[in-house]
């Protein structure tokens, strides 16, 4: 991994963290505007869906089909989550599925030593450490060939920085429109920008660390993936990660009625309104066959 790549990842990780500290300091002794928290909430939901629905279930696994223009919109929105350019994300994640919890997996928490120390080192590596070591390493031409051959996707990939800036400029503009002051605009930009990105990062990274370490399993698959119920709402259903590793192409990660899967709900709504088709669904029989 090049020095520039390492530095840019470090910046991407540290800036949101600094933003959270600044937001906390500003909050101290004052009250944050409701509108800024609303901007945080809306931006969080929209941009995490860009990753869960877009980068992950649509572009990595092709679990449903949709219009080309909508693919581009979703890829642009997913870029605002600041988890790397679209082709790097997809390539790294396909590599993770190809070598889950084995040699070649870019971010497994396993195989980092024995005992408690090995567990802590492994969890750290899977959560964040790999970003400074293996992120963006999976060859696009090999692991993301379909995107690589798509001019529109290549453009969205190359203009990643612009989407990141847009993800902060939008909250700024909304804050200014609502509060009418520069202070209001900056506050909304802080909560809708760095604070949102910080939350998004740690929720998504927890799928790589927590969901390969703690939690429950019920299918017979040869990896360490787990379902983690308390992470499901915040991660928009991605924490049913053991279900996902069992049936990677399934558009729905929550397979039981009580397995909360907001991304799946959105895909159902898209199917009902004909924005999505060929939605991959796993029959109860196939699920039963895979039970451990
Ligand atoms: Zn996984
Ligand atoms: Zn996946």
PDB file of N, CA and C in Angstrom, residues 19 33 37 68 87 124 165 179 197 229 246 252 255 284:
ATOM      1  N   UNK A  19     -13.851  15.689  14.537  1.00  0.00           N
ATOM      2  CA  UNK A  19     -15.168  16.324  14.425  1.00  0.00           C
ATOM      3  C   UNK A  19     -16.065  15.983  15.600  1.00  0.00           C
ATOM      4  N   UNK A  33     -29.027  22.459  18.000  1.00  0.00           N
ATOM      5  CA  UNK A  33     -30.332  22.650  17.340  1.00  0.00           C
ATOM      6  C   UNK A  33     -30.942  21.302  16.931  1.00  0.00           C
ATOM      7  N   UNK A  37     -29.557  17.822  14.465  1.00  0.00           N
ATOM      8  CA  UNK A  37     -29.691  16.394  14.755  1.00  0.00           C
ATOM      9  C   UNK A  37     -30.529  15.704  13.678  1.00  0.00           C
ATOM     10  N   UNK A  68     -29.885   1.622 -14.710  1.00  0.00           N
ATOM     11  CA  UNK A  68     -28.497   2.080 -14.706  1.00  0.00           C
ATOM     12  C   UNK A  68     -28.349   3.420 -13.982  1.00  0.00           C
ATOM     13  N   UNK A  87     -15.120   1.071  -6.428  1.00  0.00           N
ATOM     14  CA  UNK A  87     -14.488  -0.162  -6.928  1.00  0.00           C
ATOM     15  C   UNK A  87     -13.602  -0.808  -5.860  1.00  0.00           C
ATOM     16  N   UNK A 124      -8.985  -5.516  16.602  1.00  0.00           N
ATOM     17  CA  UNK A 124      -8.501  -4.201  16.170  1.00  0.00           C
ATOM     18  C   UNK A 124      -8.185  -4.202  14.673  1.00  0.00           C
ATOM     19  N   UNK A 165     -16.947  15.631  -0.310  1.00  0.00           N
ATOM     20  CA  UNK A 165     -17.199  17.054  -0.060  1.00  0.00           C
ATOM     21  C   UNK A 165     -18.702  17.347  -0.147  1.00  0.00           C
ATOM     22  N   UNK A 179     -31.462  27.657   9.610  1.00  0.00           N
ATOM     23  CA  UNK A 179     -31.101  28.605  10.681  1.00  0.00           C
ATOM     24  C   UNK A 179     -30.886  30.023  10.145  1.00  0.00           C
ATOM     25  N   UNK A 197     -20.112  10.625   9.778  1.00  0.00           N
ATOM     26  CA  UNK A 197     -19.130   9.725   9.170  1.00  0.00           C
ATOM     27  C   UNK A 197     -18.487   8.846  10.250  1.00  0.00           C
ATOM     28  N   UNK A 229     -27.722  -9.326  16.993  1.00  0.00           N
ATOM     29  CA  UNK A 229     -29.035  -8.669  16.919  1.00  0.00           C
ATOM     30  C   UNK A 229     -29.001  -7.180  17.276  1.00  0.00           C
ATOM     31  N   UNK A 246     -23.909 -17.190   4.622  1.00  0.00           N
ATOM     32  CA  UNK A 246     -24.507 -18.458   4.195  1.00  0.00           C
ATOM     33  C   UNK A 246     -25.149 -18.306   2.811  1.00  0.00           C
ATOM     34  N   UNK A 252     -32.056 -10.215   1.103  1.00  0.00           N
ATOM     35  CA  UNK A 252     -32.508 -10.021   2.482  1.00  0.00           C
ATOM     36  C   UNK A 252     -31.550 -10.707   3.443  1.00  0.00           C
ATOM     37  N   UNK A 255     -33.624 -13.127   7.856  1.00  0.00           N
ATOM     38  CA  UNK A 255     -34.357 -14.226   7.207  1.00  0.00           C
ATOM     39  C   UNK A 255     -35.610 -14.607   7.988  1.00  0.00           C
ATOM     40  N   UNK A 284     -37.592 -21.066   2.160  1.00  0.00           N
ATOM     41  CA  UNK A 284     -37.476 -21.721   3.468  1.00  0.00           C
ATOM     42  C   UNK A 284     -36.832 -23.109   3.358  1.00  0.00           C
TER      43      UNK A 284
END
